[in-house]
Amino acid sequence: MPDAARSGLQALPHVEALADFCTRLAPADLPDRISARTKLHLLDTLGAALAGTRSTEFRRVRALAAPGAATPLLASPQRTGPRDAALVNGVAAHVFELDDSGGCDHTGAVVLPALLAALPSCDAPVSGADLLCALTAGYEVGRRVLDASGGYGAHNGAGWHSTGTCGTLAAAAAVSRLRGYDTTLFRHAITLATSFSSGLWAFNHDGSQAKKVHAGRAAEGGLLAADLAAAGFCGPSQVFEDVWGGFFRTFVRDAGRPEEFSAGLGTNWKIERASLKPYAACRGAHSAIDAVSDILTETGRTAVDIASIDLRLSPFLMDMCGRARLDTLAGAQMSLGYALTALLIFGRVDLEQYSAAARSDPRIAAFLGRIHFHPDPQMSQMAEPEVTVTFADNNSRTATVPRATGSSERPMSDAAVRAKFDSLASMALPAARVAGLAEFISTLEGRADCRDLPELLVSDEPEAPVFL
């Protein structure tokens, strides 16, 4: 552990408070609802990651991993070094847009791959309760860094993908808590991680696969930062101050809100801000999916009755999800119009509805023409869209869903989360293994050692084909 001479200049009290909170976080400090919520997010992320091994992106990145080391890769007999494993498995966790959102943005896909990569090298047993604490620390730091950067709208509106920028610190925090770092070492890890923050929204203009790498790079960078801190590297002590080269001035061009690092620690648990995703679309499309579903349920109408759908939405959401680029899976998943079209044509917005066959269905183009976007500069950046469905008889209904399904306000049931996990995990592992994983997570608090969890995720069976 570092001595006082390593601590450098005095860090901001808010950063110190957050580091101290995370290093001291003990299983007894977690309310039952937070432990239960964290387990759901863990199960959900595992399912998303296992399904993601069926992607072209995962397999291409896996082919670049250095061979010959011991860290497992998901649904594969191949092994590599810890940081390569964090990268490759992080790509799997985020690639199909099925991982949670609302944290750093996609916290689970960043934190869990970093922890899976770090677990096998832990010298002492890691209890299930301590693994939950490490996950919780990652969610706390990831979201608090984003909030201190002005929130999702300001940070992402500046062109940065917060999964890659703030997520790197989330991964560093999770690994630091897993390894039992003290406050000083923890602070060095998260401040070092700022130098590995990256990820631009430029992918959104053409459906580029670059976004799919952001979570993996954040997991890899966070693990590297934790390794460097343990090796004696000092993080930049003024990185969260209003200085040239500081995190806030660089990413959002202002002084930031560092008080968000420590606001409500121990009472305002940031994992409760995160949302699970019932739909295989960008989270920006979810409230509109819910609004259309609610309108059809309330009116007793069906998709065939719909003449048009009009959406009043913020320019920010329009830029993010207003285009329909269906030639790639990535482009379709960022399209609000396609999400609604899939709902009304297929009745669901699962991964299967984003397959190449579904995207080329001849009914898609015709229905997309009935969906009209109306960007409203008066709407706040993060406002959910106002959806108006007009039926063939000229009757119409308008609705807005403030918080989409999967959020704390409109949660998925435990049964729905389990069904999603079973469906996704079975894309890569046999049914008996999938059931065993679910049992492992459901009894996590009582497990004395979780270092074998990564081994439960490997497979030497013939690999299923790529999902297209």
mmCIF file of C-alpha atoms in Angstrom, residues 9-272:
data_model
loop_
_atom_site.group_PDB
_atom_site.id
_atom_site.type_symbol
_atom_site.label_atom_id
_atom_site.label_comp_id
_atom_site.label_asym_id
_atom_site.label_seq_id
_atom_site.Cartn_x
_atom_site.Cartn_y
_atom_site.Cartn_z
ATOM 1 C CA LEU A 9 -1.347 17.189 -3.725
ATOM 2 C CA GLN A 10 -4.480 17.274 -1.633
ATOM 3 C CA ALA A 11 -7.433 15.763 -3.491
ATOM 4 C CA LEU A 12 -10.875 17.319 -3.458
ATOM 5 C CA PRO A 13 -12.776 16.289 -0.300
ATOM 6 C CA HIS A 14 -15.660 14.945 -2.397
ATOM 7 C CA VAL A 15 -13.375 12.553 -4.257
ATOM 8 C CA GLU A 16 -11.759 11.491 -1.004
ATOM 9 C CA ALA A 17 -15.177 10.883 0.551
ATOM 10 C CA LEU A 18 -16.261 8.696 -2.369
ATOM 11 C CA ALA A 19 -13.027 6.696 -2.291
ATOM 12 C CA ASP A 20 -13.311 6.232 1.471
ATOM 13 C CA PHE A 21 -16.954 5.148 1.194
ATOM 14 C CA CYS A 22 -16.198 2.530 -1.451
ATOM 15 C CA THR A 23 -13.164 1.081 0.317
ATOM 16 C CA ARG A 24 -15.092 0.773 3.580
ATOM 17 C CA LEU A 25 -18.240 -0.600 1.940
ATOM 18 C CA ALA A 26 -19.104 -3.849 3.714
ATOM 19 C CA PRO A 27 -21.858 -6.394 3.041
ATOM 20 C CA ALA A 28 -23.702 -5.253 6.173
ATOM 21 C CA ASP A 29 -23.902 -1.736 4.703
ATOM 22 C CA LEU A 30 -25.991 -2.866 1.735
ATOM 23 C CA PRO A 31 -29.750 -2.668 2.311
ATOM 24 C CA ASP A 32 -31.572 -5.818 1.288
ATOM 25 C CA ARG A 33 -33.171 -4.043 -1.662
ATOM 26 C CA ILE A 34 -29.734 -3.001 -2.968
ATOM 27 C CA SER A 35 -28.323 -6.510 -2.697
ATOM 28 C CA ALA A 36 -31.367 -7.875 -4.505
ATOM 29 C CA ARG A 37 -31.150 -5.178 -7.175
ATOM 30 C CA THR A 38 -27.438 -5.772 -7.714
ATOM 31 C CA LYS A 39 -27.984 -9.502 -8.155
ATOM 32 C CA LEU A 40 -30.621 -8.817 -10.801
ATOM 33 C CA HIS A 41 -28.216 -6.578 -12.692
ATOM 34 C CA LEU A 42 -25.474 -9.189 -12.384
ATOM 35 C CA LEU A 43 -27.740 -11.915 -13.768
ATOM 36 C CA ASP A 44 -28.969 -9.637 -16.537
ATOM 37 C CA THR A 45 -25.455 -8.615 -17.591
ATOM 38 C CA LEU A 46 -24.293 -12.228 -17.666
ATOM 39 C CA GLY A 47 -27.160 -13.076 -20.005
ATOM 40 C CA ALA A 48 -26.403 -10.142 -22.290
ATOM 41 C CA ALA A 49 -22.702 -11.033 -22.351
ATOM 42 C CA LEU A 50 -23.255 -14.698 -23.146
ATOM 43 C CA ALA A 51 -25.604 -13.804 -25.997
ATOM 44 C CA GLY A 52 -22.998 -11.320 -27.196
ATOM 45 C CA THR A 53 -20.545 -14.136 -27.840
ATOM 46 C CA ARG A 54 -22.700 -14.896 -30.879
ATOM 47 C CA SER A 55 -21.775 -11.550 -32.432
ATOM 48 C CA THR A 56 -19.334 -10.896 -35.229
ATOM 49 C CA GLU A 57 -17.716 -8.147 -33.143
ATOM 50 C CA PHE A 58 -16.959 -10.432 -30.186
ATOM 51 C CA ARG A 59 -15.352 -13.063 -32.367
ATOM 52 C CA ARG A 60 -13.248 -10.565 -34.272
ATOM 53 C CA VAL A 61 -11.957 -8.951 -31.087
ATOM 54 C CA ARG A 62 -11.388 -12.372 -29.515
ATOM 55 C CA ALA A 63 -9.170 -13.281 -32.455
ATOM 56 C CA LEU A 64 -6.916 -10.364 -31.495
ATOM 57 C CA ALA A 65 -6.473 -11.497 -27.881
ATOM 58 C CA ALA A 66 -3.021 -12.728 -26.940
ATOM 59 C CA PRO A 67 -2.990 -16.526 -26.462
ATOM 60 C CA GLY A 68 -1.288 -18.538 -23.793
ATOM 61 C CA ALA A 69 -2.452 -16.995 -20.514
ATOM 62 C CA ALA A 70 -5.026 -18.303 -18.029
ATOM 63 C CA THR A 71 -7.956 -15.873 -17.877
ATOM 64 C CA PRO A 72 -11.166 -17.383 -19.315
ATOM 65 C CA LEU A 73 -13.154 -15.916 -22.184
ATOM 66 C CA LEU A 74 -16.909 -16.249 -22.308
ATOM 67 C CA ALA A 75 -18.460 -19.342 -23.906
ATOM 68 C CA SER A 76 -15.094 -20.431 -25.251
ATOM 69 C CA PRO A 77 -12.165 -22.700 -24.344
ATOM 70 C CA GLN A 78 -9.789 -19.897 -25.315
ATOM 71 C CA ARG A 79 -7.841 -18.098 -22.577
ATOM 72 C CA THR A 80 -5.846 -14.902 -22.547
ATOM 73 C CA GLY A 81 -4.430 -12.288 -20.183
ATOM 74 C CA PRO A 82 -6.709 -10.413 -17.746
ATOM 75 C CA ARG A 83 -6.787 -7.104 -19.611
ATOM 76 C CA ASP A 84 -7.474 -8.753 -22.961
ATOM 77 C CA ALA A 85 -10.235 -10.763 -21.274
ATOM 78 C CA ALA A 86 -11.789 -7.588 -19.902
ATOM 79 C CA LEU A 87 -11.767 -6.071 -23.384
ATOM 80 C CA VAL A 88 -13.146 -9.095 -25.210
ATOM 81 C CA ASN A 89 -15.822 -9.949 -22.639
ATOM 82 C CA GLY A 90 -16.784 -6.281 -22.384
ATOM 83 C CA VAL A 91 -17.498 -6.229 -26.104
ATOM 84 C CA ALA A 92 -19.747 -9.258 -25.647
ATOM 85 C CA ALA A 93 -21.650 -7.637 -22.799
ATOM 86 C CA HIS A 94 -22.605 -4.522 -24.758
ATOM 87 C CA VAL A 95 -22.655 -5.587 -28.375
ATOM 88 C CA PHE A 96 -26.371 -6.480 -28.648
ATOM 89 C CA GLU A 97 -27.675 -3.456 -26.674
ATOM 90 C CA LEU A 98 -29.250 -5.747 -24.098
ATOM 91 C CA ASP A 99 -27.163 -4.655 -21.109
ATOM 92 C CA ASP A 100 -28.392 -2.251 -18.445
ATOM 93 C CA SER A 101 -28.353 1.520 -18.873
ATOM 94 C CA GLY A 102 -28.800 4.636 -16.768
ATOM 95 C CA GLY A 103 -25.586 4.215 -14.802
ATOM 96 C CA CYS A 104 -22.364 5.504 -16.287
ATOM 97 C CA ASP A 105 -24.474 4.745 -18.998
ATOM 98 C CA HIS A 106 -23.936 0.987 -19.498
ATOM 99 C CA THR A 107 -22.357 0.173 -16.138
ATOM 100 C CA GLY A 108 -22.908 -3.576 -16.012
ATOM 101 C CA ALA A 109 -21.139 -4.178 -19.322
ATOM 102 C CA VAL A 110 -18.106 -2.295 -18.018
ATOM 103 C CA VAL A 111 -17.892 -3.414 -14.399
ATOM 104 C CA LEU A 112 -18.682 -7.113 -14.678
ATOM 105 C CA PRO A 113 -16.088 -7.955 -17.385
ATOM 106 C CA ALA A 114 -13.423 -6.161 -15.351
ATOM 107 C CA LEU A 115 -14.353 -8.151 -12.244
ATOM 108 C CA LEU A 116 -14.471 -11.461 -14.127
ATOM 109 C CA ALA A 117 -10.979 -10.728 -15.409
ATOM 110 C CA ALA A 118 -9.673 -9.837 -11.950
ATOM 111 C CA LEU A 119 -11.320 -12.622 -9.929
ATOM 112 C CA PRO A 120 -9.016 -15.533 -10.881
ATOM 113 C CA SER A 121 -5.913 -13.669 -9.712
ATOM 114 C CA CYS A 122 -7.271 -12.807 -6.259
ATOM 115 C CA ASP A 123 -5.057 -14.464 -3.635
ATOM 116 C CA ALA A 124 -7.745 -14.853 -0.974
ATOM 117 C CA PRO A 125 -11.309 -16.137 -1.299
ATOM 118 C CA VAL A 126 -13.839 -13.575 -2.517
ATOM 119 C CA SER A 127 -17.219 -14.080 -0.879
ATOM 120 C CA GLY A 128 -20.410 -13.520 -2.807
ATOM 121 C CA ALA A 129 -21.243 -10.669 -0.472
ATOM 122 C CA ASP A 130 -17.922 -8.984 -1.245
ATOM 123 C CA LEU A 131 -18.485 -9.455 -4.971
ATOM 124 C CA LEU A 132 -21.782 -7.590 -4.543
ATOM 125 C CA CYS A 133 -19.903 -4.795 -2.763
ATOM 126 C CA ALA A 134 -17.431 -4.556 -5.642
ATOM 127 C CA LEU A 135 -20.262 -4.361 -8.166
ATOM 128 C CA THR A 136 -22.020 -1.738 -6.063
ATOM 129 C CA ALA A 137 -18.846 0.356 -5.848
ATOM 130 C CA GLY A 138 -18.593 0.293 -9.631
ATOM 131 C CA TYR A 139 -22.174 1.497 -10.048
ATOM 132 C CA GLU A 140 -21.627 4.207 -7.415
ATOM 133 C CA VAL A 141 -18.495 5.635 -9.004
ATOM 134 C CA GLY A 142 -19.647 5.347 -12.621
ATOM 135 C CA ARG A 143 -22.886 7.254 -12.131
ATOM 136 C CA ARG A 144 -21.412 9.792 -9.716
ATOM 137 C CA VAL A 145 -18.689 10.696 -12.205
ATOM 138 C CA LEU A 146 -21.363 11.191 -14.866
ATOM 139 C CA ASP A 147 -23.512 13.297 -12.530
ATOM 140 C CA ALA A 148 -20.481 15.393 -11.606
ATOM 141 C CA SER A 149 -19.920 15.925 -15.339
ATOM 142 C CA GLY A 150 -23.315 17.592 -15.693
ATOM 143 C CA GLY A 151 -25.303 14.390 -16.220
ATOM 144 C CA TYR A 152 -25.952 12.287 -19.281
ATOM 145 C CA GLY A 153 -27.249 15.142 -21.431
ATOM 146 C CA ALA A 154 -24.290 17.469 -20.911
ATOM 147 C CA HIS A 155 -21.601 14.802 -21.160
ATOM 148 C CA ASN A 156 -23.021 12.873 -24.093
ATOM 149 C CA GLY A 157 -24.314 16.037 -25.702
ATOM 150 C CA ALA A 158 -20.706 17.201 -25.930
ATOM 151 C CA GLY A 159 -20.028 14.168 -28.136
ATOM 152 C CA TRP A 160 -18.591 11.748 -25.574
ATOM 153 C CA HIS A 161 -20.058 8.299 -24.979
ATOM 154 C CA SER A 162 -20.175 8.137 -21.199
ATOM 155 C CA THR A 163 -19.961 4.333 -21.173
ATOM 156 C CA GLY A 164 -16.410 4.703 -22.410
ATOM 157 C CA THR A 165 -15.436 7.836 -20.512
ATOM 158 C CA CYS A 166 -17.065 7.489 -17.086
ATOM 159 C CA GLY A 167 -17.234 3.707 -17.310
ATOM 160 C CA THR A 168 -13.463 3.416 -17.128
ATOM 161 C CA LEU A 169 -13.583 4.828 -13.601
ATOM 162 C CA ALA A 170 -16.440 2.483 -12.705
ATOM 163 C CA ALA A 171 -14.316 -0.520 -13.700
ATOM 164 C CA ALA A 172 -11.318 0.773 -11.760
ATOM 165 C CA ALA A 173 -13.504 1.269 -8.690
ATOM 166 C CA ALA A 174 -15.005 -2.218 -8.876
ATOM 167 C CA VAL A 175 -11.624 -3.926 -9.194
ATOM 168 C CA SER A 176 -10.162 -1.751 -6.427
ATOM 169 C CA ARG A 177 -12.953 -2.742 -4.045
ATOM 170 C CA LEU A 178 -12.617 -6.396 -5.059
ATOM 171 C CA ARG A 179 -8.923 -6.332 -4.190
ATOM 172 C CA GLY A 180 -9.411 -4.485 -0.905
ATOM 173 C CA TYR A 181 -7.487 -1.314 -1.787
ATOM 174 C CA ASP A 182 -7.271 1.354 0.900
ATOM 175 C CA THR A 183 -8.620 4.863 0.284
ATOM 176 C CA THR A 184 -5.400 6.283 -1.136
ATOM 177 C CA LEU A 185 -4.808 3.392 -3.508
ATOM 178 C CA PHE A 186 -8.457 3.460 -4.571
ATOM 179 C CA ARG A 187 -8.211 7.167 -5.373
ATOM 180 C CA HIS A 188 -5.056 6.607 -7.405
ATOM 181 C CA ALA A 189 -6.854 3.902 -9.404
ATOM 182 C CA ILE A 190 -9.871 6.037 -10.325
ATOM 183 C CA THR A 191 -7.808 9.133 -11.080
ATOM 184 C CA LEU A 192 -5.407 7.120 -13.231
ATOM 185 C CA ALA A 193 -8.448 5.745 -15.058
ATOM 186 C CA THR A 194 -9.303 9.233 -16.311
ATOM 187 C CA SER A 195 -6.323 9.013 -18.664
ATOM 188 C CA PHE A 196 -7.921 5.994 -20.354
ATOM 189 C CA SER A 197 -11.367 7.587 -20.785
ATOM 190 C CA SER A 198 -12.502 7.619 -24.405
ATOM 191 C CA GLY A 199 -15.423 6.981 -26.722
ATOM 192 C CA LEU A 200 -17.085 9.267 -29.289
ATOM 193 C CA TRP A 201 -20.648 9.384 -30.590
ATOM 194 C CA ALA A 202 -19.391 9.583 -34.178
ATOM 195 C CA PHE A 203 -20.500 5.966 -34.638
ATOM 196 C CA ASN A 204 -24.100 7.195 -34.670
ATOM 197 C CA HIS A 205 -23.867 8.791 -38.104
ATOM 198 C CA ASP A 206 -23.331 5.570 -40.022
ATOM 199 C CA GLY A 207 -24.048 2.643 -37.680
ATOM 200 C CA SER A 208 -20.357 1.983 -37.124
ATOM 201 C CA GLN A 209 -19.352 -0.931 -34.892
ATOM 202 C CA ALA A 210 -17.044 1.386 -32.913
ATOM 203 C CA LYS A 211 -19.664 1.761 -30.159
ATOM 204 C CA LYS A 212 -19.538 -1.967 -29.505
ATOM 205 C CA VAL A 213 -15.938 -1.678 -28.340
ATOM 206 C CA HIS A 214 -16.489 1.161 -25.857
ATOM 207 C CA ALA A 215 -17.575 -1.000 -22.911
ATOM 208 C CA GLY A 216 -14.701 -3.424 -23.455
ATOM 209 C CA ARG A 217 -12.144 -0.651 -23.640
ATOM 210 C CA ALA A 218 -13.538 0.867 -20.435
ATOM 211 C CA ALA A 219 -13.312 -2.486 -18.645
ATOM 212 C CA GLU A 220 -9.774 -2.970 -19.910
ATOM 213 C CA GLY A 221 -8.730 0.589 -18.998
ATOM 214 C CA GLY A 222 -10.226 0.366 -15.524
ATOM 215 C CA LEU A 223 -8.415 -2.884 -14.822
ATOM 216 C CA LEU A 224 -5.159 -1.386 -16.105
ATOM 217 C CA ALA A 225 -5.616 1.668 -13.856
ATOM 218 C CA ALA A 226 -6.139 -0.587 -10.826
ATOM 219 C CA ASP A 227 -3.043 -2.588 -11.775
ATOM 220 C CA LEU A 228 -0.966 0.568 -12.176
ATOM 221 C CA ALA A 229 -2.079 1.924 -8.805
ATOM 222 C CA ALA A 230 -1.038 -1.320 -7.139
ATOM 223 C CA ALA A 231 2.308 -1.122 -8.956
ATOM 224 C CA GLY A 232 3.029 2.292 -7.450
ATOM 225 C CA PHE A 233 1.677 4.748 -10.037
ATOM 226 C CA CYS A 234 0.073 7.938 -8.738
ATOM 227 C CA GLY A 235 -3.061 9.332 -10.292
ATOM 228 C CA PRO A 236 -3.340 13.057 -11.169
ATOM 229 C CA SER A 237 -4.501 14.611 -7.907
ATOM 230 C CA GLN A 238 -6.142 17.665 -9.514
ATOM 231 C CA VAL A 239 -7.941 15.871 -12.336
ATOM 232 C CA PHE A 240 -11.356 16.745 -10.864
ATOM 233 C CA GLU A 241 -10.491 20.367 -10.188
ATOM 234 C CA ASP A 242 -11.176 23.267 -12.528
ATOM 235 C CA VAL A 243 -7.801 23.104 -14.234
ATOM 236 C CA TRP A 244 -6.483 22.788 -17.760
ATOM 237 C CA GLY A 245 -6.499 19.080 -18.594
ATOM 238 C CA GLY A 246 -9.006 18.329 -15.860
ATOM 239 C CA PHE A 247 -11.792 15.820 -16.467
ATOM 240 C CA PHE A 248 -14.669 18.291 -16.375
ATOM 241 C CA ARG A 249 -13.059 21.080 -18.339
ATOM 242 C CA THR A 250 -12.012 18.566 -20.993
ATOM 243 C CA PHE A 251 -15.241 16.640 -21.377
ATOM 244 C CA VAL A 252 -17.938 19.236 -20.689
ATOM 245 C CA ARG A 253 -16.013 22.523 -20.924
ATOM 246 C CA ASP A 254 -16.922 23.713 -17.422
ATOM 247 C CA ALA A 255 -15.966 23.231 -13.794
ATOM 248 C CA GLY A 256 -18.271 20.284 -13.243
ATOM 249 C CA ARG A 257 -20.169 19.497 -10.051
ATOM 250 C CA PRO A 258 -17.670 17.571 -7.896
ATOM 251 C CA GLU A 259 -20.083 17.681 -4.964
ATOM 252 C CA GLU A 260 -22.020 14.920 -6.763
ATOM 253 C CA PHE A 261 -19.200 12.514 -5.874
ATOM 254 C CA SER A 262 -20.277 12.487 -2.243
ATOM 255 C CA ALA A 263 -23.931 13.591 -2.290
ATOM 256 C CA GLY A 264 -26.115 11.092 -0.469
ATOM 257 C CA LEU A 265 -23.477 8.406 -0.050
ATOM 258 C CA GLY A 266 -25.049 5.410 1.657
ATOM 259 C CA THR A 267 -28.603 6.615 1.066
ATOM 260 C CA ASN A 268 -28.792 7.550 -2.619
ATOM 261 C CA TRP A 269 -27.651 4.269 -4.133
ATOM 262 C CA LYS A 270 -26.797 4.792 -7.772
ATOM 263 C CA ILE A 271 -27.705 1.301 -8.908
ATOM 264 C CA GLU A 272 -31.305 2.353 -8.336
#
